[in-house]
Tab-separated table of C-alpha atoms in Angstrom:
chain	number	residue	atom	x	y	z
A	168	MET	CA	99.980	-46.669	52.403
A	169	LEU	CA	103.117	-48.752	52.858
A	170	PHE	CA	105.230	-46.814	50.387
A	171	TYR	CA	105.196	-43.755	52.628
A	172	PHE	CA	107.395	-45.673	55.082
A	173	ILE	CA	110.150	-46.660	52.646
A	174	ASP	CA	113.263	-44.873	53.892
A	175	ALA	CA	116.488	-43.693	52.252
A	176	ALA	CA	118.175	-47.038	52.862
A	177	TYR	CA	115.703	-48.744	50.517
A	178	TRP	CA	116.386	-46.352	47.655
A	179	ASN	CA	120.140	-46.435	48.194
A	180	GLN	CA	120.133	-50.229	48.171
A	181	LEU	CA	117.982	-50.297	45.032
A	182	GLY	CA	120.207	-47.761	43.286
A	183	GLN	CA	123.355	-49.700	44.134
A	184	GLN	CA	121.843	-52.948	42.917
A	185	LEU	CA	120.855	-51.344	39.601
A	186	LEU	CA	124.385	-49.964	39.254
A	187	LEU	CA	125.945	-53.379	39.916
A	188	ASP	CA	123.591	-54.976	37.411
A	189	GLU	CA	124.667	-52.464	34.793
A	190	LEU	CA	128.373	-52.939	35.569
A	191	GLY	CA	127.961	-56.682	35.248
A	192	LYS	CA	126.212	-56.522	31.893
A	193	GLN	CA	127.914	-58.711	29.288
A	194	ARG	CA	127.490	-58.317	25.541
A	195	ILE	CA	126.588	-61.427	23.577
A	196	ASN	CA	128.791	-60.716	20.588
A	197	SER	CA	127.969	-63.740	18.468
A	198	GLN	CA	125.667	-64.730	15.633
A	199	ALA	CA	121.953	-64.994	16.324
A	200	LYS	CA	120.596	-68.354	15.234
A	201	ASN	CA	117.033	-67.159	15.835
A	202	ILE	CA	115.226	-63.818	15.896
A	203	ILE	CA	111.882	-63.129	17.543
A	204	PHE	CA	110.581	-59.681	16.702
A	205	PHE	CA	107.772	-58.465	18.966
A	206	LEU	CA	105.753	-55.527	17.657
A	207	GLY	CA	103.318	-53.809	19.997
A	208	ASP	CA	101.233	-51.894	17.483
A	209	GLY	CA	100.732	-48.369	18.798
A	210	MET	CA	102.596	-49.192	22.021
A	211	SER	CA	103.775	-45.693	22.822
A	212	ILE	CA	106.069	-45.028	25.763
A	213	SER	CA	103.086	-43.739	27.736
A	214	THR	CA	101.319	-47.015	26.955
A	215	VAL	CA	104.320	-48.966	28.272
A	216	THR	CA	104.283	-46.931	31.479
A	217	ALA	CA	100.530	-47.252	31.988
A	218	ALA	CA	100.619	-50.987	31.164
A	219	ARG	CA	103.371	-51.469	33.736
A	220	ILE	CA	101.207	-49.814	36.396
A	221	TYR	CA	98.133	-51.727	35.201
A	222	LYS	CA	100.039	-55.019	35.487
A	223	GLY	CA	101.137	-54.214	39.022
A	224	GLN	CA	97.682	-53.147	40.121
A	225	LYS	CA	96.177	-56.352	38.699
A	226	ALA	CA	98.530	-58.134	41.120
A	227	GLY	CA	97.415	-55.992	44.066
A	228	LYS	CA	100.435	-53.691	44.122
A	229	THR	CA	100.595	-49.922	43.881
A	230	GLY	CA	101.777	-50.496	40.310
A	231	GLU	CA	104.507	-47.966	39.682
A	232	GLU	CA	107.198	-50.323	40.965
A	233	GLU	CA	106.123	-53.184	38.659
A	234	GLN	CA	108.184	-54.350	35.680
A	235	LEU	CA	107.025	-55.580	32.329
A	236	THR	CA	109.018	-58.566	31.084
A	237	PHE	CA	110.827	-56.479	28.492
A	238	ASP	CA	111.592	-53.729	31.031
A	239	ARG	CA	114.291	-56.116	32.217
A	240	PHE	CA	115.958	-56.462	28.819
A	241	PRO	CA	119.563	-55.241	29.033
A	242	TYR	CA	119.554	-52.865	26.050
A	243	THR	CA	117.140	-50.105	25.096
A	244	ALA	CA	116.945	-47.396	22.472
A	245	LEU	CA	114.554	-45.032	20.743
A	246	SER	CA	113.142	-45.342	17.251
A	247	ARG	CA	112.220	-42.362	15.065
A	248	THR	CA	108.959	-43.322	13.380
A	249	TYR	CA	108.297	-40.667	10.716
A	250	CYS	CA	107.891	-41.849	7.140
A	251	THR	CA	109.082	-40.418	3.837
A	252	ASP	CA	105.922	-38.383	3.335
A	253	ALA	CA	104.589	-38.006	6.884
A	254	GLN	CA	105.550	-36.569	10.249
A	255	VAL	CA	103.142	-38.976	11.961
A	256	ALA	CA	103.356	-42.502	10.563
A	257	ASP	CA	100.933	-45.309	9.910
A	258	SER	CA	101.491	-49.041	10.394
A	259	ALA	CA	102.222	-49.718	6.714
A	260	CYS	CA	105.209	-47.465	6.120
A	261	THR	CA	106.594	-48.338	9.552
A	262	ALA	CA	106.304	-52.083	8.897
A	263	THR	CA	108.229	-51.566	5.668
A	264	ALA	CA	110.904	-49.658	7.583
A	265	TYR	CA	111.610	-52.060	10.435
A	266	LEU	CA	111.142	-55.225	8.344
A	267	THR	CA	112.947	-54.293	5.111
A	268	GLY	CA	115.380	-51.571	6.189
A	269	VAL	CA	113.827	-48.995	3.818
A	270	LYS	CA	111.547	-46.113	4.789
A	271	THR	CA	108.648	-45.441	2.428
A	272	ASP	CA	105.365	-43.529	2.055
A	273	THR	CA	102.347	-44.031	4.298
A	274	ASP	CA	99.695	-46.584	3.297
A	275	THR	CA	102.155	-48.599	1.187
A	276	ILE	CA	103.897	-51.868	2.038
A	277	GLY	CA	107.047	-53.567	0.785
A	278	ILE	CA	107.862	-50.965	-1.851
A	279	ASP	CA	110.003	-47.853	-1.928
A	280	ALA	CA	108.790	-44.265	-2.189
A	281	ASN	CA	108.923	-44.316	-6.000
A	282	VAL	CA	105.681	-46.298	-6.073
A	283	GLU	CA	102.637	-44.093	-6.394
A	284	PHE	CA	99.928	-44.684	-3.816
A	285	ASN	CA	96.938	-46.551	-5.285
A	286	ASN	CA	98.794	-47.116	-8.571
A	287	CYS	CA	98.629	-50.798	-9.412
A	288	THR	CA	100.964	-50.451	-12.379
A	289	THR	CA	103.892	-49.107	-10.371
A	290	GLN	CA	103.309	-51.803	-7.757
A	291	LEU	CA	104.166	-54.405	-10.394
A	292	ASP	CA	107.697	-53.138	-10.971
A	293	PRO	CA	110.032	-55.548	-9.119
A	294	ALA	CA	112.762	-52.905	-9.151
A	295	LEU	CA	110.636	-50.925	-6.681
A	296	HIS	CA	110.040	-53.872	-4.339
A	297	VAL	CA	111.954	-54.133	-1.070
A	298	ASP	CA	112.389	-57.561	0.543
A	299	SER	CA	111.691	-58.225	4.176
A	300	VAL	CA	113.766	-59.974	6.806
A	301	MET	CA	111.532	-63.007	6.175
A	302	ALA	CA	112.700	-63.243	2.562
A	303	TRP	CA	116.284	-62.880	3.794
A	304	ALA	CA	115.750	-65.664	6.334
A	305	GLN	CA	114.223	-68.036	3.814
A	306	ALA	CA	117.129	-67.438	1.417
A	307	ALA	CA	119.387	-68.570	4.273
A	308	ASN	CA	117.256	-71.714	4.805
A	309	LYS	CA	115.731	-70.521	8.055
A	310	ALA	CA	112.139	-71.205	9.096
A	311	THR	CA	109.779	-68.245	9.281
A	312	GLY	CA	106.454	-67.397	10.860
A	313	ILE	CA	104.004	-64.637	11.730
A	314	VAL	CA	101.614	-64.287	14.669
A	315	THR	CA	99.111	-61.461	15.200
A	316	THR	CA	95.857	-60.617	16.948
A	317	THR	CA	94.706	-58.655	13.886
A	318	ARG	CA	93.816	-59.892	10.427
A	319	ILE	CA	96.810	-61.740	9.028
A	320	THR	CA	96.524	-59.418	6.007
A	321	HIS	CA	96.715	-56.262	8.126
A	322	ALA	CA	99.576	-53.802	7.733
A	323	THR	CA	102.093	-55.225	10.220
A	324	PRO	CA	101.976	-58.901	9.234
A	325	ALA	CA	101.620	-57.919	5.560
A	326	GLY	CA	104.940	-56.097	5.879
A	327	THR	CA	106.645	-59.491	6.088
A	328	TYR	CA	105.446	-60.734	2.696
A	329	ALA	CA	103.469	-58.201	0.598
A	330	HIS	CA	104.305	-55.541	-1.997
A	331	VAL	CA	101.288	-53.252	-2.416
A	332	ALA	CA	100.551	-49.654	-3.382
A	333	ASN	CA	97.649	-49.534	-0.917
A	334	ARG	CA	97.604	-51.277	2.464
A	335	ASP	CA	93.815	-51.602	2.210
A	336	TRP	CA	94.047	-54.041	-0.713
A	337	GLU	CA	93.754	-56.986	1.654
A	338	ASP	CA	91.494	-58.871	-0.784
A	339	ASP	CA	90.037	-58.394	-4.249
A	340	TYR	CA	86.820	-56.950	-2.819
A	341	ALA	CA	88.787	-54.105	-1.228
A	342	GLN	CA	90.636	-53.571	-4.505
A	343	SER	CA	87.352	-53.201	-6.394
A	344	PHE	CA	86.560	-49.937	-4.582
A	345	ASP	CA	89.668	-48.414	-6.146
A	346	GLY	CA	88.970	-49.818	-9.582
A	347	VAL	CA	91.904	-52.220	-9.437
A	348	ASP	CA	91.934	-55.239	-11.725
A	349	SER	CA	92.675	-58.059	-9.302
A	350	ALA	CA	93.774	-60.249	-12.196
A	351	ILE	CA	96.687	-57.855	-12.744
A	352	CYS	CA	97.623	-56.835	-9.189
A	353	ASP	CA	97.488	-59.570	-6.561
A	354	ASP	CA	95.854	-58.543	-3.305
A	355	ILE	CA	97.553	-59.099	0.055
A	356	ALA	CA	95.787	-62.390	0.847
A	357	GLU	CA	96.826	-63.770	-2.558
A	358	GLN	CA	100.416	-62.728	-1.980
A	359	LEU	CA	100.464	-64.580	1.343
A	360	VAL	CA	99.199	-67.853	-0.116
A	361	LEU	CA	100.530	-67.780	-3.673
A	362	SER	CA	103.855	-65.909	-3.584
A	363	SER	CA	107.173	-65.981	-1.745
A	364	PRO	CA	107.968	-65.452	1.036
A	365	GLY	CA	104.381	-65.844	2.301
A	366	LYS	CA	103.687	-69.281	0.876
A	367	ASN	CA	106.844	-70.608	2.555
A	368	PHE	CA	105.921	-69.583	6.114
A	369	LYS	CA	105.899	-72.488	8.542
A	370	VAL	CA	103.586	-70.611	10.916
A	371	ILE	CA	100.652	-68.282	10.130
A	372	LEU	CA	98.454	-67.473	13.144
A	373	GLY	CA	95.936	-64.645	13.454
A	374	GLY	CA	92.558	-63.490	12.201
A	375	GLY	CA	91.010	-62.652	8.846
A	376	ARG	CA	89.365	-65.833	7.502
A	377	ALA	CA	86.816	-63.922	5.413
A	378	TYR	CA	89.558	-62.357	3.290
A	379	PHE	CA	90.603	-65.793	2.023
A	380	THR	CA	87.211	-67.272	1.138
A	381	PRO	CA	84.675	-66.514	-1.630
A	382	ARG	CA	81.237	-65.113	-0.886
A	383	THR	CA	79.764	-68.491	-1.832
A	384	MET	CA	81.298	-69.964	1.337
A	385	THR	CA	80.074	-69.334	4.885
A	386	ASP	CA	82.273	-68.797	7.908
A	387	ILE	CA	82.677	-71.749	10.243
A	388	GLU	CA	82.104	-69.569	13.304
A	389	THR	CA	79.623	-66.855	12.297
A	390	GLY	CA	77.904	-68.255	9.232
A	391	ALA	CA	78.610	-65.008	7.363
A	392	ALA	CA	79.699	-65.097	3.737
A	393	GLY	CA	83.311	-64.756	2.673
A	394	ARG	CA	84.483	-61.545	1.051
A	395	ARG	CA	86.219	-62.657	-2.134
A	396	ARG	CA	84.567	-61.846	-5.464
A	397	ASP	CA	87.043	-63.785	-7.615
A	398	GLY	CA	85.780	-67.165	-6.440
A	399	GLN	CA	89.120	-68.189	-4.987
A	400	ASP	CA	89.255	-70.333	-1.870
A	401	LEU	CA	92.731	-69.356	-0.714
A	402	ILE	CA	92.467	-71.442	2.444
A	403	GLY	CA	91.765	-74.486	0.316
A	404	GLN	CA	94.705	-73.527	-1.870
A	405	TRP	CA	97.004	-73.293	1.158
A	406	VAL	CA	95.848	-76.708	2.371
A	407	ALA	CA	96.459	-78.224	-1.067
A	408	ASP	CA	99.938	-76.670	-1.216
A	409	HIS	CA	100.861	-77.911	2.291
A	410	PRO	CA	99.925	-81.618	2.424
A	411	THR	CA	101.894	-82.098	5.644
A	412	GLY	CA	100.469	-78.901	7.135
A	413	LYS	CA	97.430	-78.229	9.280
A	414	TYR	CA	94.699	-75.592	8.967
A	415	ILE	CA	92.973	-74.724	12.256
A	416	THR	CA	90.283	-72.274	13.379
A	417	SER	CA	89.984	-72.525	17.174
A	418	ARG	CA	91.918	-72.444	20.416
A	419	ASP	CA	91.094	-76.102	21.015
A	420	GLU	CA	92.747	-77.077	17.746
A	421	LEU	CA	95.798	-74.968	18.518
A	422	VAL	CA	96.457	-76.321	22.004
A	423	ASN	CA	95.947	-79.881	20.742
A	424	LEU	CA	98.112	-79.434	17.653
A	425	ASP	CA	100.554	-82.282	16.998
A	426	VAL	CA	103.586	-80.014	16.737
A	427	ALA	CA	106.037	-82.835	16.115
A	428	GLY	CA	103.954	-84.298	13.296
A	429	THR	CA	102.956	-81.029	11.623
A	430	GLU	CA	105.239	-79.410	9.062
A	431	SER	CA	103.386	-76.076	8.864
A	432	VAL	CA	100.289	-74.492	10.348
A	433	MET	CA	97.793	-71.842	9.282
A	434	GLY	CA	95.464	-70.771	12.068
A	435	LEU	CA	92.772	-68.194	11.284
A	436	PHE	CA	90.681	-67.751	14.405
A	437	SER	CA	88.235	-64.985	13.441
A	438	PRO	CA	86.607	-63.737	10.224
A	439	ALA	CA	88.328	-60.372	10.747
A	440	HIS	CA	90.432	-59.121	13.675
A	441	MET	CA	90.561	-61.386	16.700
A	442	GLU	CA	88.381	-60.141	19.530
A	443	TYR	CA	89.798	-57.886	22.233
A	444	PHE	CA	90.948	-60.059	25.122
A	445	LEU	CA	88.411	-58.480	27.485
A	446	GLU	CA	85.629	-59.213	24.992
A	447	SER	CA	86.683	-62.706	23.945
A	448	SER	CA	84.974	-64.855	26.572
A	449	THR	CA	82.468	-66.251	24.060
A	450	ALA	CA	85.054	-66.786	21.306
A	451	ASN	CA	87.156	-69.926	21.085
A	452	ASN	CA	90.293	-67.893	20.484
A	453	PRO	CA	93.812	-68.659	21.657
A	454	THR	CA	95.639	-65.922	23.529
A	455	LEU	CA	98.657	-64.188	22.043
A	456	GLU	CA	100.789	-66.080	24.567
A	457	GLU	CA	99.386	-69.424	23.399
A	458	MET	CA	99.940	-68.588	19.740
A	459	THR	CA	103.491	-67.474	20.493
A	460	ARG	CA	104.284	-70.689	22.346
A	461	THR	CA	103.013	-72.851	19.510
A	462	ALA	CA	104.837	-70.754	16.906
A	463	ILE	CA	108.166	-71.104	18.703
A	464	GLN	CA	107.677	-74.830	19.245
A	465	MET	CA	106.929	-75.271	15.536
A	466	LEU	CA	109.884	-73.200	14.380
A	467	GLN	CA	112.382	-74.661	16.855
A	468	LYS	CA	112.267	-77.897	14.891
A	469	ASP	CA	114.349	-76.270	12.151
A	470	ALA	CA	118.059	-76.916	12.665
A	471	ASN	CA	119.022	-73.722	10.793
A	472	GLY	CA	117.064	-71.457	13.114
A	473	TYR	CA	114.120	-69.171	12.481
A	474	VAL	CA	112.726	-65.656	12.309
A	475	LEU	CA	109.349	-64.985	13.927
A	476	LEU	CA	107.183	-61.847	14.006
A	477	VAL	CA	104.703	-61.561	16.885
A	478	GLU	CA	102.308	-58.603	16.830
A	479	GLY	CA	100.102	-57.397	19.635
A	480	GLY	CA	97.976	-55.631	17.074
A	481	ARG	CA	94.928	-54.642	19.048
A	482	ILE	CA	96.757	-52.305	21.401
A	483	ASP	CA	96.588	-49.840	18.536
A	484	GLN	CA	92.946	-50.458	17.720
A	485	ALA	CA	91.839	-50.058	21.326
A	486	HIS	CA	93.585	-46.685	21.372
A	487	HIS	CA	91.823	-45.747	18.132
A	488	ASP	CA	88.567	-46.638	19.872
A	489	GLY	CA	89.484	-44.376	22.793
A	490	ARG	CA	89.295	-47.307	25.214
A	491	ALA	CA	92.460	-47.165	27.282
A	492	LYS	CA	91.544	-50.113	29.505
A	493	LEU	CA	91.322	-52.422	26.514
A	494	ALA	CA	94.635	-51.073	25.197
A	495	LEU	CA	96.376	-51.726	28.526
A	496	GLU	CA	94.961	-55.252	28.752
A	497	GLU	CA	96.183	-55.960	25.209
A	498	ALA	CA	99.616	-54.660	26.226
A	499	PHE	CA	99.527	-56.921	29.284
A	500	GLN	CA	98.697	-59.925	27.088
A	501	PHE	CA	101.561	-58.883	24.802
A	502	ASP	CA	103.901	-58.910	27.803
A	503	LEU	CA	102.801	-62.450	28.657
A	504	ALA	CA	103.753	-63.498	25.128
A	505	VAL	CA	107.210	-61.971	25.558
A	506	ALA	CA	107.600	-63.849	28.834
A	507	ALA	CA	106.636	-67.096	27.103
A	508	ALA	CA	109.266	-66.512	24.423
A	509	LEU	CA	111.929	-65.952	27.101
A	510	ASN	CA	111.015	-69.224	28.782
A	511	LEU	CA	111.220	-71.181	25.529
A	512	THR	CA	114.479	-69.758	24.166
A	513	ASN	CA	118.126	-69.296	25.046
A	514	PRO	CA	119.486	-65.724	25.037
A	515	ALA	CA	122.834	-67.118	23.876
A	516	ASP	CA	121.433	-67.851	20.422
A	517	THR	CA	118.138	-65.943	20.152
A	518	LEU	CA	117.856	-62.205	19.606
A	519	ILE	CA	114.556	-60.889	20.949
A	520	ILE	CA	113.493	-57.370	20.015
A	521	VAL	CA	110.436	-55.615	21.427
A	522	THR	CA	109.304	-52.328	19.930
A	523	ALA	CA	106.361	-50.387	18.516
A	524	ASP	CA	105.608	-49.036	15.082
A	525	HIS	CA	104.279	-45.656	16.170
A	526	SER	CA	102.865	-43.775	19.117
A	527	HIS	CA	99.350	-42.678	20.139
A	528	THR	CA	97.974	-39.555	21.780
A	529	MET	CA	97.229	-41.057	25.204
A	530	THR	CA	98.822	-39.195	28.102
A	531	ILE	CA	99.270	-39.865	31.815
A	532	ASN	CA	98.527	-36.623	33.614
A	533	GLY	CA	98.005	-35.571	37.106
A	534	TYR	CA	98.911	-35.332	39.811
A	535	PRO	CA	97.495	-38.649	41.103
A	536	VAL	CA	98.947	-40.063	44.318
A	537	ARG	CA	101.180	-43.125	44.314
A	538	GLY	CA	99.079	-46.239	43.768
A	539	ASN	CA	96.081	-44.395	42.374
A	540	ASP	CA	94.071	-46.562	39.963
A	541	ILE	CA	95.663	-45.939	36.554
A	542	LEU	CA	92.135	-46.025	35.091
A	543	GLY	CA	90.702	-43.790	37.793
A	544	LEU	CA	90.322	-40.107	38.588
A	545	VAL	CA	93.262	-38.018	39.722
A	546	GLY	CA	91.890	-37.340	43.185
A	547	TYR	CA	91.261	-33.627	43.283
A	548	LEU	CA	89.361	-31.082	41.246
A	549	ALA	CA	90.473	-29.041	38.273
A	550	ALA	CA	89.919	-25.289	37.948
A	551	ASP	CA	86.319	-25.916	36.817
A	552	LEU	CA	85.693	-27.790	40.116
A	553	LYS	CA	85.256	-31.136	38.345
A	554	PRO	CA	87.461	-34.231	38.633
A	555	TYR	CA	89.517	-35.526	35.729
A	556	SER	CA	90.978	-38.885	34.742
A	557	THR	CA	94.649	-39.833	34.889
A	558	LEU	CA	94.516	-41.113	31.307
A	559	SER	CA	93.207	-38.986	28.463
A	560	TYR	CA	93.657	-38.550	24.731
A	561	ALA	CA	94.534	-35.483	22.712
A	562	ASN	CA	91.816	-36.495	20.249
A	563	GLY	CA	89.304	-39.236	19.561
A	564	PRO	CA	85.768	-40.455	20.251
A	565	GLY	CA	86.209	-39.729	23.961
A	566	SER	CA	85.467	-36.077	23.212
A	567	ILE	CA	81.947	-36.902	24.462
A	568	ASN	CA	83.561	-37.190	27.902
A	569	GLY	CA	85.717	-34.125	27.315
A	570	TYR	CA	84.119	-30.807	26.522
A	571	GLY	CA	80.348	-30.874	26.164
A	572	VAL	CA	77.757	-28.329	25.204
A	573	GLY	CA	78.924	-24.743	25.593
A	574	GLY	CA	82.524	-25.797	26.109
A	575	SER	CA	82.013	-27.142	29.631
A	576	ARG	CA	83.650	-30.377	30.721
A	577	VAL	CA	81.639	-33.481	31.522
A	578	ASP	CA	81.439	-34.175	35.258
A	579	LEU	CA	82.965	-37.611	35.886
A	580	THR	CA	82.198	-37.677	39.618
A	581	ASP	CA	79.753	-40.581	39.448
A	582	VAL	CA	81.125	-42.226	36.304
A	583	ASP	CA	82.892	-45.594	36.450
A	584	THR	CA	86.046	-44.725	34.546
A	585	THR	CA	87.376	-48.269	35.080
A	586	ALA	CA	84.594	-49.880	33.034
A	587	ASP	CA	85.609	-51.797	29.926
A	588	SER	CA	83.363	-49.585	27.799
A	589	PHE	CA	84.521	-46.223	29.170
A	590	LEU	CA	85.979	-43.773	26.665
A	591	GLN	CA	88.816	-41.754	28.169
A	592	PRO	CA	88.226	-38.000	27.701
A	593	ALA	CA	89.607	-36.488	24.504
A	594	LEU	CA	90.111	-32.859	23.559
A	595	VAL	CA	89.643	-32.868	19.777
A	596	PRO	CA	86.589	-34.754	18.468
A	597	LEU	CA	87.569	-37.478	16.008
A	598	ALA	CA	85.675	-40.642	15.132
A	599	SER	CA	88.933	-42.549	15.577
A	600	GLU	CA	91.786	-41.419	17.824
A	601	SER	CA	94.955	-40.766	15.842
A	602	HIS	CA	98.528	-41.957	15.980
A	603	GLY	CA	101.200	-39.820	17.631
A	604	GLY	CA	104.505	-38.759	16.161
A	605	ASP	CA	106.810	-39.186	19.152
A	606	ASP	CA	109.609	-41.737	19.297
A	607	VAL	CA	108.926	-45.266	20.491
A	608	ALA	CA	111.123	-47.542	22.568
A	609	ILE	CA	113.215	-50.534	21.502
A	610	PHE	CA	114.044	-53.265	24.019
A	611	ALA	CA	116.568	-55.967	23.079
A	612	LEU	CA	118.126	-59.115	24.527
A	613	GLY	CA	120.449	-61.729	23.037
A	614	PRO	CA	123.177	-61.769	20.378
A	615	GLN	CA	123.951	-58.250	19.078
A	616	ALA	CA	121.311	-56.664	21.322
A	617	HIS	CA	123.975	-54.133	22.327
A	618	LEU	CA	123.556	-52.519	18.896
A	619	PHE	CA	120.466	-50.826	20.331
A	620	GLN	CA	121.855	-48.048	22.545
A	621	GLY	CA	120.862	-44.738	21.022
A	622	VAL	CA	118.282	-42.888	18.956
A	623	TYR	CA	117.873	-44.465	15.534
A	624	GLU	CA	115.917	-44.228	12.338
A	625	GLN	CA	113.316	-46.968	12.437
A	626	ASN	CA	114.674	-48.743	9.366
A	627	TYR	CA	117.922	-49.400	11.299
A	628	ILE	CA	116.153	-52.235	13.124
A	629	ALA	CA	116.037	-54.432	10.006
A	630	HIS	CA	119.726	-53.841	9.360
A	631	VAL	CA	120.569	-55.034	12.886
A	632	MET	CA	118.496	-58.179	12.387
A	633	GLY	CA	120.258	-58.912	9.108
A	634	TYR	CA	123.670	-58.332	10.680
A	635	ALA	CA	122.969	-60.390	13.790
A	636	ALA	CA	121.562	-63.424	11.978
A	637	CYS	CA	123.906	-63.209	8.966
A	638	ILE	CA	121.028	-62.850	6.520
A	639	GLY	CA	120.095	-60.284	3.907
A	640	PRO	CA	122.136	-58.126	1.532
A	641	GLY	CA	123.942	-55.914	4.059
A	642	VAL	CA	127.007	-56.307	6.257
A	643	LYS	CA	126.834	-59.449	8.413
A	644	PHE	CA	128.417	-60.433	11.697
A	645	CYS	CA	129.847	-63.588	10.163
A	646	ASP	CA	131.499	-61.595	7.356
A	647	VAL	CA	133.330	-59.086	9.574
A	648	PRO	CA	137.044	-59.982	10.060
A	649	ARG	CA	137.932	-60.647	13.702
A	650	LYS	CA	141.176	-60.754	15.597
A	651	SER	CA	142.520	-64.108	16.637
A	652	TYR	CA	144.269	-64.346	19.965
């Protein structure tokens, strides 16, 4: 292979160029007019590395030398993801941390740790609510929006607008299983459509139609009944409340949207989560990149600037399924969305942050040779004289490809480990692979991006966004006295 013939001169030249790039780095020490916050759900550092290789190999390269778009961001840091009651976090408490600046308990959103899980009464106390960066932005007359490949009521997007004692209360049907009176405690879908800051979003793009429609209505795509038991048609309510807005349900409608003539848009493209990219050929779904482009174009119309959340949500769910290939493809699609945002914005006035909420248990192990298929086998046999895959999980459904009957490992010699349906081997049998507790990376570019150069508590991220954009209750860039020369 070609890389065996790269000599010392190549590496010296590369090292010197990287050094010069670092020496020439200039801080953008000004106010951020706009913020785009990219959240790769479950995008652990090992996922970033594997996705980088996957991207390169899709382009016919060995892979290791490839760069994701956000690899080139000038500032990086680490985020500590534990929550107030857990060593290994979930997406609800982490969303609360990085969006509101306050860490809280697992499975709760937009409230502090004084709220009791599953307790509707404590959820109602406004003194226990914590506001998100979206509420801060709206108070400063900025436009706001959310984009996700999951249900729009799922934990990450819900962190921008909801205050709930249980992340699963996405609609009144879900609340009924916990004996909650939906007339007293609004579910997450209701809070998006009926309450601030959700009802003021200019852009809402994702999945989850069924959570907004009653069971007397059928889905436009599948014909299945809606989920709501309270009879509310929340989509109809949103349309009524946004007479200059547009409700859409397909990729065709998104790409043909009259951005200039549309004040706000709600796009719900699937009854539940949007399909995995590799399984979406029969669905008329926009890509994450396409949704991101439209969201930015919509929000750029606001002279006061905007704050946008973009979530690559199905990276996490593919990991839970034990399907590393799907997770890496979702991460690749996420990277395309970041690239689109870079092309549409100016780093002089737009702070872009890319991070993850928590880790996963996927590892890259070896020793595979340079350029080995990241989804393939390592290339030589283990002590039991059987091959093993480069990617594996510490736990999950892939245990069927791990240790079989009598404790012996499954022989993968004639197995296509690159297939979309393949489950990477897992050690501990779990129906759903779990999150990991290790730190995740932060990548930043634009005004005040230099404030990410260390190891931080995850809630610090929200405080940086508030400071950079001069929004929220904390210290702000525009309030700090500066020397005049």
